[in-house]
Short mmCIF file of N, CA, C and O in Angstrom, two decimals:
data_model
loop_
_atom_site.label_atom_id
_atom_site.label_comp_id
_atom_site.label_asym_id
_atom_site.label_seq_id
_atom_site.Cartn_x
_atom_site.Cartn_y
_atom_site.Cartn_z
N MET A 1 0.85 -1.18 0.00
CA MET A 1 0.00 0.00 0.00
C MET A 1 0.88 1.23 0.00
O MET A 1 1.90 1.27 0.66
N THR A 2 0.47 2.24 -0.72
CA THR A 2 1.25 3.46 -0.76
C THR A 2 0.97 4.29 0.49
O THR A 2 -0.02 4.10 1.17
N ASN A 3 1.84 5.22 0.77
CA ASN A 3 1.64 6.18 1.85
C ASN A 3 0.34 6.93 1.57
O ASN A 3 0.14 7.45 0.49
N GLN A 4 -0.54 7.02 2.58
CA GLN A 4 -1.85 7.63 2.38
C GLN A 4 -1.78 9.11 2.06
O GLN A 4 -2.70 9.66 1.47
N THR A 5 -0.71 9.78 2.45
CA THR A 5 -0.63 11.22 2.24
C THR A 5 0.25 11.58 1.04
O THR A 5 0.21 12.72 0.58
N ARG A 6 1.05 10.65 0.52
CA ARG A 6 1.87 10.92 -0.65
C ARG A 6 0.99 11.09 -1.87
O ARG A 6 0.00 10.40 -2.04
N GLN A 7 1.35 12.02 -2.73
CA GLN A 7 0.59 12.28 -3.95
C GLN A 7 0.78 11.12 -4.93
O GLN A 7 1.81 11.03 -5.57
N ALA A 8 -0.19 10.25 -5.02
CA ALA A 8 -0.13 9.12 -5.93
C ALA A 8 -0.72 9.52 -7.28
O ALA A 8 -1.64 10.34 -7.35
N SER A 9 -0.21 8.92 -8.33
CA SER A 9 -0.76 9.18 -9.67
C SER A 9 -2.10 8.44 -9.81
O SER A 9 -2.40 7.51 -9.05
N ALA A 10 -2.87 8.83 -10.80
CA ALA A 10 -4.13 8.14 -11.07
C ALA A 10 -3.86 6.67 -11.39
O ALA A 10 -4.61 5.79 -10.95
N GLN A 11 -2.78 6.41 -12.09
CA GLN A 11 -2.44 5.02 -12.43
C GLN A 11 -2.14 4.21 -11.16
O GLN A 11 -2.59 3.07 -11.03
N GLU A 12 -1.40 4.79 -10.24
CA GLU A 12 -1.13 4.11 -8.96
C GLU A 12 -2.42 3.86 -8.19
O GLU A 12 -2.62 2.78 -7.63
N LEU A 13 -3.29 4.87 -8.18
CA LEU A 13 -4.56 4.71 -7.47
C LEU A 13 -5.42 3.62 -8.11
O LEU A 13 -6.11 2.87 -7.40
N GLU A 14 -5.38 3.50 -9.42
CA GLU A 14 -6.14 2.44 -10.09
C GLU A 14 -5.63 1.06 -9.68
O GLU A 14 -6.42 0.13 -9.47
N LEU A 15 -4.31 0.91 -9.56
CA LEU A 15 -3.75 -0.37 -9.11
C LEU A 15 -4.17 -0.67 -7.68
O LEU A 15 -4.51 -1.81 -7.35
N ILE A 16 -4.14 0.33 -6.83
CA ILE A 16 -4.57 0.17 -5.44
C ILE A 16 -6.05 -0.24 -5.41
O ILE A 16 -6.44 -1.16 -4.68
N PHE A 17 -6.86 0.43 -6.23
CA PHE A 17 -8.28 0.12 -6.29
C PHE A 17 -8.50 -1.35 -6.65
O PHE A 17 -9.29 -2.04 -6.00
N GLN A 18 -7.81 -1.84 -7.67
CA GLN A 18 -7.98 -3.22 -8.11
C GLN A 18 -7.62 -4.21 -6.99
O GLN A 18 -8.32 -5.20 -6.78
N ARG A 19 -6.57 -3.91 -6.28
CA ARG A 19 -6.14 -4.77 -5.17
C ARG A 19 -7.18 -4.73 -4.04
O ARG A 19 -7.56 -5.77 -3.50
N GLU A 20 -7.64 -3.54 -3.72
CA GLU A 20 -8.61 -3.40 -2.63
C GLU A 20 -9.96 -4.02 -2.99
O GLU A 20 -10.65 -4.54 -2.10
N LEU A 21 -10.35 -3.94 -4.23
CA LEU A 21 -11.65 -4.45 -4.66
C LEU A 21 -11.78 -5.93 -4.30
O LEU A 21 -12.87 -6.40 -3.95
N ALA A 22 -10.68 -6.65 -4.34
CA ALA A 22 -10.70 -8.08 -4.03
C ALA A 22 -10.63 -8.36 -2.53
O ALA A 22 -11.00 -9.46 -2.10
N THR A 23 -10.19 -7.39 -1.75
CA THR A 23 -9.96 -7.66 -0.33
C THR A 23 -10.76 -6.80 0.63
O THR A 23 -11.05 -7.22 1.75
N ASP A 24 -11.09 -5.57 0.24
CA ASP A 24 -11.76 -4.63 1.15
C ASP A 24 -12.57 -3.64 0.32
O ASP A 24 -12.06 -2.62 -0.12
N ARG A 25 -13.84 -3.95 0.11
CA ARG A 25 -14.68 -3.14 -0.78
C ARG A 25 -14.88 -1.71 -0.26
O ARG A 25 -15.01 -0.80 -1.06
N TRP A 26 -14.87 -1.50 1.05
CA TRP A 26 -15.00 -0.14 1.56
C TRP A 26 -13.76 0.68 1.22
O TRP A 26 -13.86 1.82 0.78
N ALA A 27 -12.58 0.08 1.39
CA ALA A 27 -11.35 0.77 1.02
C ALA A 27 -11.36 1.07 -0.48
O ALA A 27 -10.94 2.15 -0.91
N ALA A 28 -11.85 0.13 -1.29
CA ALA A 28 -11.94 0.35 -2.73
C ALA A 28 -12.88 1.52 -3.04
O ALA A 28 -12.62 2.32 -3.94
N THR A 29 -13.95 1.65 -2.27
CA THR A 29 -14.89 2.75 -2.46
C THR A 29 -14.20 4.08 -2.16
O THR A 29 -14.35 5.06 -2.91
N GLU A 30 -13.43 4.12 -1.08
CA GLU A 30 -12.68 5.33 -0.74
C GLU A 30 -11.67 5.67 -1.84
O GLU A 30 -11.50 6.84 -2.20
N THR A 31 -11.03 4.66 -2.39
CA THR A 31 -10.06 4.88 -3.45
C THR A 31 -10.74 5.35 -4.74
O THR A 31 -10.21 6.21 -5.45
N ALA A 32 -11.92 4.81 -5.03
CA ALA A 32 -12.67 5.28 -6.20
C ALA A 32 -13.00 6.76 -6.04
O ALA A 32 -12.90 7.54 -7.01
N TYR A 33 -13.38 7.18 -4.85
CA TYR A 33 -13.64 8.60 -4.58
C TYR A 33 -12.37 9.41 -4.85
O TYR A 33 -12.42 10.45 -5.51
N ALA A 34 -11.24 8.94 -4.32
CA ALA A 34 -9.97 9.65 -4.51
C ALA A 34 -9.63 9.77 -5.99
O ALA A 34 -9.16 10.82 -6.45
N LEU A 35 -9.86 8.72 -6.75
CA LEU A 35 -9.61 8.76 -8.19
C LEU A 35 -10.52 9.78 -8.87
O LEU A 35 -10.06 10.54 -9.74
N ALA A 36 -11.78 9.82 -8.50
CA ALA A 36 -12.70 10.79 -9.09
C ALA A 36 -12.23 12.21 -8.82
O ALA A 36 -12.25 13.06 -9.71
N VAL A 37 -11.77 12.47 -7.59
CA VAL A 37 -11.26 13.80 -7.24
C VAL A 37 -10.00 14.12 -8.03
O VAL A 37 -9.87 15.19 -8.63
N ARG A 38 -9.04 13.19 -8.03
CA ARG A 38 -7.75 13.42 -8.71
C ARG A 38 -7.97 13.73 -10.18
O ARG A 38 -7.40 14.66 -10.73
N LEU A 39 -8.83 12.95 -10.85
CA LEU A 39 -9.06 13.14 -12.28
C LEU A 39 -9.87 14.41 -12.55
O LEU A 39 -9.60 15.11 -13.53
N ARG A 40 -10.83 14.73 -11.69
CA ARG A 40 -11.58 15.99 -11.85
C ARG A 40 -10.63 17.17 -11.73
O ARG A 40 -10.66 18.09 -12.55
N ASP A 41 -9.76 17.14 -10.73
CA ASP A 41 -8.82 18.24 -10.52
C ASP A 41 -7.82 18.37 -11.66
O ASP A 41 -7.31 19.45 -11.93
N ALA A 42 -7.56 17.25 -12.36
CA ALA A 42 -6.66 17.28 -13.51
C ALA A 42 -7.40 17.69 -14.79
O ALA A 42 -6.78 17.82 -15.84
N GLY A 43 -8.71 17.86 -14.69
CA GLY A 43 -9.50 18.27 -15.85
C GLY A 43 -9.95 17.13 -16.75
O GLY A 43 -10.45 17.37 -17.84
N ASP A 44 -9.78 15.89 -16.30
CA ASP A 44 -10.20 14.74 -17.10
C ASP A 44 -11.63 14.36 -16.69
O ASP A 44 -11.86 13.42 -15.94
N TRP A 45 -12.59 15.13 -17.19
CA TRP A 45 -14.00 14.97 -16.81
C TRP A 45 -14.56 13.60 -17.15
O TRP A 45 -15.26 13.01 -16.32
N PRO A 46 -14.30 13.05 -18.34
CA PRO A 46 -14.87 11.72 -18.65
C PRO A 46 -14.38 10.63 -17.69
O PRO A 46 -15.18 9.82 -17.21
N LYS A 47 -13.09 10.61 -17.40
CA LYS A 47 -12.56 9.59 -16.48
C LYS A 47 -13.05 9.84 -15.06
O LYS A 47 -13.36 8.89 -14.34
N SER A 48 -13.14 11.11 -14.66
CA SER A 48 -13.66 11.43 -13.34
C SER A 48 -15.09 10.92 -13.21
O SER A 48 -15.45 10.31 -12.20
N ARG A 49 -15.90 11.13 -14.23
CA ARG A 49 -17.28 10.66 -14.22
C ARG A 49 -17.34 9.13 -14.04
O ARG A 49 -18.18 8.62 -13.30
N GLU A 50 -16.45 8.42 -14.72
CA GLU A 50 -16.41 6.96 -14.59
C GLU A 50 -16.16 6.55 -13.14
O GLU A 50 -16.78 5.62 -12.63
N TRP A 51 -15.24 7.25 -12.48
CA TRP A 51 -14.91 6.90 -11.09
C TRP A 51 -15.99 7.36 -10.12
O TRP A 51 -16.22 6.70 -9.10
N VAL A 52 -16.67 8.44 -10.44
CA VAL A 52 -17.83 8.84 -9.62
C VAL A 52 -18.87 7.73 -9.69
O VAL A 52 -19.42 7.31 -8.66
N GLN A 53 -19.16 7.24 -10.90
CA GLN A 53 -20.15 6.18 -11.07
C GLN A 53 -19.71 4.89 -10.36
O GLN A 53 -20.52 4.21 -9.73
N GLN A 54 -18.43 4.57 -10.43
CA GLN A 54 -17.91 3.39 -9.75
C GLN A 54 -18.09 3.53 -8.24
O GLN A 54 -18.51 2.60 -7.56
N CYS A 55 -17.78 4.70 -7.72
CA CYS A 55 -17.93 4.97 -6.30
C CYS A 55 -19.40 4.83 -5.88
O CYS A 55 -19.71 4.17 -4.88
N LEU A 56 -20.30 5.42 -6.64
CA LEU A 56 -21.73 5.33 -6.33
C LEU A 56 -22.23 3.89 -6.38
O LEU A 56 -23.02 3.46 -5.54
N GLN A 57 -21.74 3.14 -7.36
CA GLN A 57 -22.14 1.74 -7.48
C GLN A 57 -21.70 0.96 -6.24
O GLN A 57 -22.47 0.18 -5.67
N LEU A 58 -20.45 1.16 -5.83
CA LEU A 58 -19.96 0.47 -4.64
C LEU A 58 -20.71 0.92 -3.39
O LEU A 58 -21.07 0.09 -2.54
N LEU A 59 -20.98 2.22 -3.27
CA LEU A 59 -21.71 2.73 -2.10
C LEU A 59 -23.09 2.09 -2.00
O LEU A 59 -23.59 1.87 -0.89
N GLY A 60 -23.69 1.78 -3.14
CA GLY A 60 -25.01 1.16 -3.14
C GLY A 60 -25.04 -0.20 -2.46
O GLY A 60 -26.11 -0.67 -2.07
N GLY A 61 -23.89 -0.82 -2.29
CA GLY A 61 -23.82 -2.12 -1.64
C GLY A 61 -23.60 -2.06 -0.14
O GLY A 61 -23.47 -3.10 0.51
N PHE A 62 -23.57 -0.86 0.42
CA PHE A 62 -23.35 -0.69 1.86
C PHE A 62 -24.56 -0.04 2.50
O PHE A 62 -25.21 0.82 1.88
N PRO A 63 -24.84 -0.40 3.75
CA PRO A 63 -25.91 0.32 4.47
C PRO A 63 -25.48 1.75 4.74
O PRO A 63 -24.28 2.05 4.82
N SER A 64 -26.46 2.64 4.86
CA SER A 64 -26.12 4.04 5.07
C SER A 64 -27.10 4.74 6.01
O SER A 64 -27.35 5.92 5.89
N GLU A 65 -27.62 3.99 6.98
CA GLU A 65 -28.59 4.56 7.90
C GLU A 65 -27.95 5.35 9.03
O GLU A 65 -28.58 6.24 9.60
N THR A 66 -26.72 5.00 9.41
CA THR A 66 -26.07 5.68 10.54
C THR A 66 -24.74 6.29 10.11
O THR A 66 -24.15 5.89 9.10
N GLU A 67 -24.26 7.23 10.91
CA GLU A 67 -22.96 7.85 10.63
C GLU A 67 -21.84 6.81 10.66
O GLU A 67 -20.91 6.87 9.86
N ASP A 68 -21.92 5.86 11.58
CA ASP A 68 -20.88 4.83 11.66
C ASP A 68 -20.78 4.02 10.37
O ASP A 68 -19.70 3.60 9.99
N GLN A 69 -21.91 3.82 9.72
CA GLN A 69 -21.91 3.03 8.49
C GLN A 69 -21.31 3.76 7.30
O GLN A 69 -20.89 3.13 6.34
N VAL A 70 -21.26 5.09 7.35
CA VAL A 70 -20.73 5.86 6.21
C VAL A 70 -19.43 6.59 6.55
O VAL A 70 -18.91 7.34 5.73
N ALA A 71 -18.91 6.36 7.75
CA ALA A 71 -17.67 7.03 8.16
C ALA A 71 -16.49 6.44 7.38
O ALA A 71 -16.37 5.22 7.23
N THR A 72 -15.65 7.31 6.88
CA THR A 72 -14.45 6.84 6.18
C THR A 72 -13.46 6.28 7.19
O THR A 72 -13.46 6.66 8.36
N THR A 73 -12.62 5.38 6.72
CA THR A 73 -11.66 4.72 7.61
C THR A 73 -10.27 5.34 7.50
O THR A 73 -9.40 5.02 8.30
N ARG A 74 -10.07 6.19 6.50
CA ARG A 74 -8.78 6.84 6.29
C ARG A 74 -8.98 8.34 6.16
O ARG A 74 -10.06 8.80 5.80
N VAL A 75 -7.94 9.09 6.42
CA VAL A 75 -7.98 10.55 6.28
C VAL A 75 -7.76 10.94 4.83
O VAL A 75 -8.37 11.89 4.34
N ALA A 76 -6.91 10.21 4.15
CA ALA A 76 -6.57 10.51 2.75
C ALA A 76 -6.18 9.21 2.05
O ALA A 76 -5.79 8.24 2.69
N VAL A 77 -6.29 9.23 0.74
CA VAL A 77 -5.83 8.13 -0.10
C VAL A 77 -4.96 8.73 -1.20
O VAL A 77 -5.43 9.57 -1.97
N GLY A 78 -3.71 8.34 -1.25
CA GLY A 78 -2.81 8.83 -2.28
C GLY A 78 -2.68 10.34 -2.31
O GLY A 78 -2.49 10.92 -3.36
N GLY A 79 -2.82 10.97 -1.15
CA GLY A 79 -2.70 12.42 -1.07
C GLY A 79 -4.01 13.16 -1.28
O GLY A 79 -4.06 14.38 -1.19
N VAL A 80 -5.10 12.45 -1.56
CA VAL A 80 -6.41 13.07 -1.74
C VAL A 80 -7.15 12.97 -0.40
O VAL A 80 -7.43 11.86 0.07
N PRO A 81 -7.48 14.12 0.20
CA PRO A 81 -8.22 14.07 1.46
C PRO A 81 -9.61 13.46 1.26
O PRO A 81 -10.28 13.73 0.26
N LEU A 82 -10.01 12.62 2.19
CA LEU A 82 -11.34 12.02 2.15
C LEU A 82 -12.28 12.80 3.06
O LEU A 82 -11.85 13.35 4.07
N PRO A 83 -13.57 12.82 2.70
CA PRO A 83 -14.54 13.44 3.61
C PRO A 83 -14.68 12.54 4.85
O PRO A 83 -14.31 11.37 4.83
N ASN A 84 -15.20 13.09 5.93
CA ASN A 84 -15.42 12.29 7.13
C ASN A 84 -16.45 11.19 6.89
O ASN A 84 -16.37 10.12 7.49
N TYR A 85 -17.42 11.49 6.03
CA TYR A 85 -18.48 10.54 5.71
C TYR A 85 -18.59 10.42 4.21
O TYR A 85 -18.46 11.40 3.48
N LEU A 86 -18.84 9.20 3.74
CA LEU A 86 -18.91 8.94 2.31
C LEU A 86 -20.23 8.25 1.99
O LEU A 86 -20.47 7.12 2.43
N HIS A 87 -21.10 8.96 1.30
CA HIS A 87 -22.39 8.43 0.87
C HIS A 87 -22.82 9.19 -0.39
O HIS A 87 -22.16 10.16 -0.80
N ALA A 88 -23.89 8.74 -1.01
CA ALA A 88 -24.32 9.31 -2.28
C ALA A 88 -24.55 10.82 -2.19
O ALA A 88 -24.23 11.55 -3.14
N GLY A 89 -25.06 11.31 -1.09
CA GLY A 89 -25.29 12.75 -0.94
C GLY A 89 -24.00 13.55 -1.01
O GLY A 89 -23.95 14.62 -1.61
N VAL A 90 -22.96 13.03 -0.40
CA VAL A 90 -21.64 13.70 -0.44
C VAL A 90 -21.12 13.71 -1.88
O VAL A 90 -20.61 14.72 -2.35
N ILE A 91 -21.29 12.60 -2.58
CA ILE A 91 -20.82 12.51 -3.97
C ILE A 91 -21.54 13.55 -4.82
O ILE A 91 -20.90 14.30 -5.57
N ARG A 92 -22.85 13.62 -4.70
CA ARG A 92 -23.61 14.58 -5.51
C ARG A 92 -23.23 16.02 -5.15
O ARG A 92 -23.15 16.88 -6.02
N GLU A 93 -23.00 16.28 -3.87
CA GLU A 93 -22.62 17.63 -3.43
C GLU A 93 -21.27 18.03 -4.00
O GLU A 93 -21.08 19.15 -4.45
N ARG A 94 -20.32 17.10 -4.01
CA ARG A 94 -18.96 17.41 -4.43
C ARG A 94 -18.73 17.33 -5.94
O ARG A 94 -17.81 17.95 -6.45
N PHE A 95 -19.55 16.55 -6.62
CA PHE A 95 -19.33 16.34 -8.06
C PHE A 95 -20.46 16.86 -8.94
O PHE A 95 -20.32 16.84 -10.15
N GLY A 96 -21.54 17.28 -8.35
CA GLY A 96 -22.64 17.86 -9.13
C GLY A 96 -23.07 16.98 -10.29
O GLY A 96 -23.44 15.83 -10.09
N ASP A 97 -22.99 17.52 -11.49
CA ASP A 97 -23.45 16.81 -12.68
C ASP A 97 -22.66 15.56 -13.00
O ASP A 97 -23.13 14.70 -13.74
N LEU A 98 -21.44 15.45 -12.46
CA LEU A 98 -20.66 14.23 -12.70
C LEU A 98 -21.28 13.05 -11.99
O LEU A 98 -21.07 11.91 -12.37
N GLY A 99 -22.00 13.32 -10.89
CA GLY A 99 -22.62 12.25 -10.10
C GLY A 99 -23.93 11.85 -10.69
O GLY A 99 -24.56 10.93 -10.47
#
């Protein structure tokens, strides 16, 4: 795993995502969010949209009735700060039309 605060490339984050998807779906969801942010900030709107959709799809598989269920487990992924809570409302707020 890379250092959570080091600025990872989108390619590195994609590799991390693939590894996490097989072992820890919540971590993979957090990494998908980080990829969406990284690509949006780089101006790659189509790829960012893909990762927003991936994040939303993964979030759909988790309960979201309580704060504990949507609390992120890391502060940052690959240098991208994570929100304290990760759910569809946060995605729509942060990504607007991309979500």
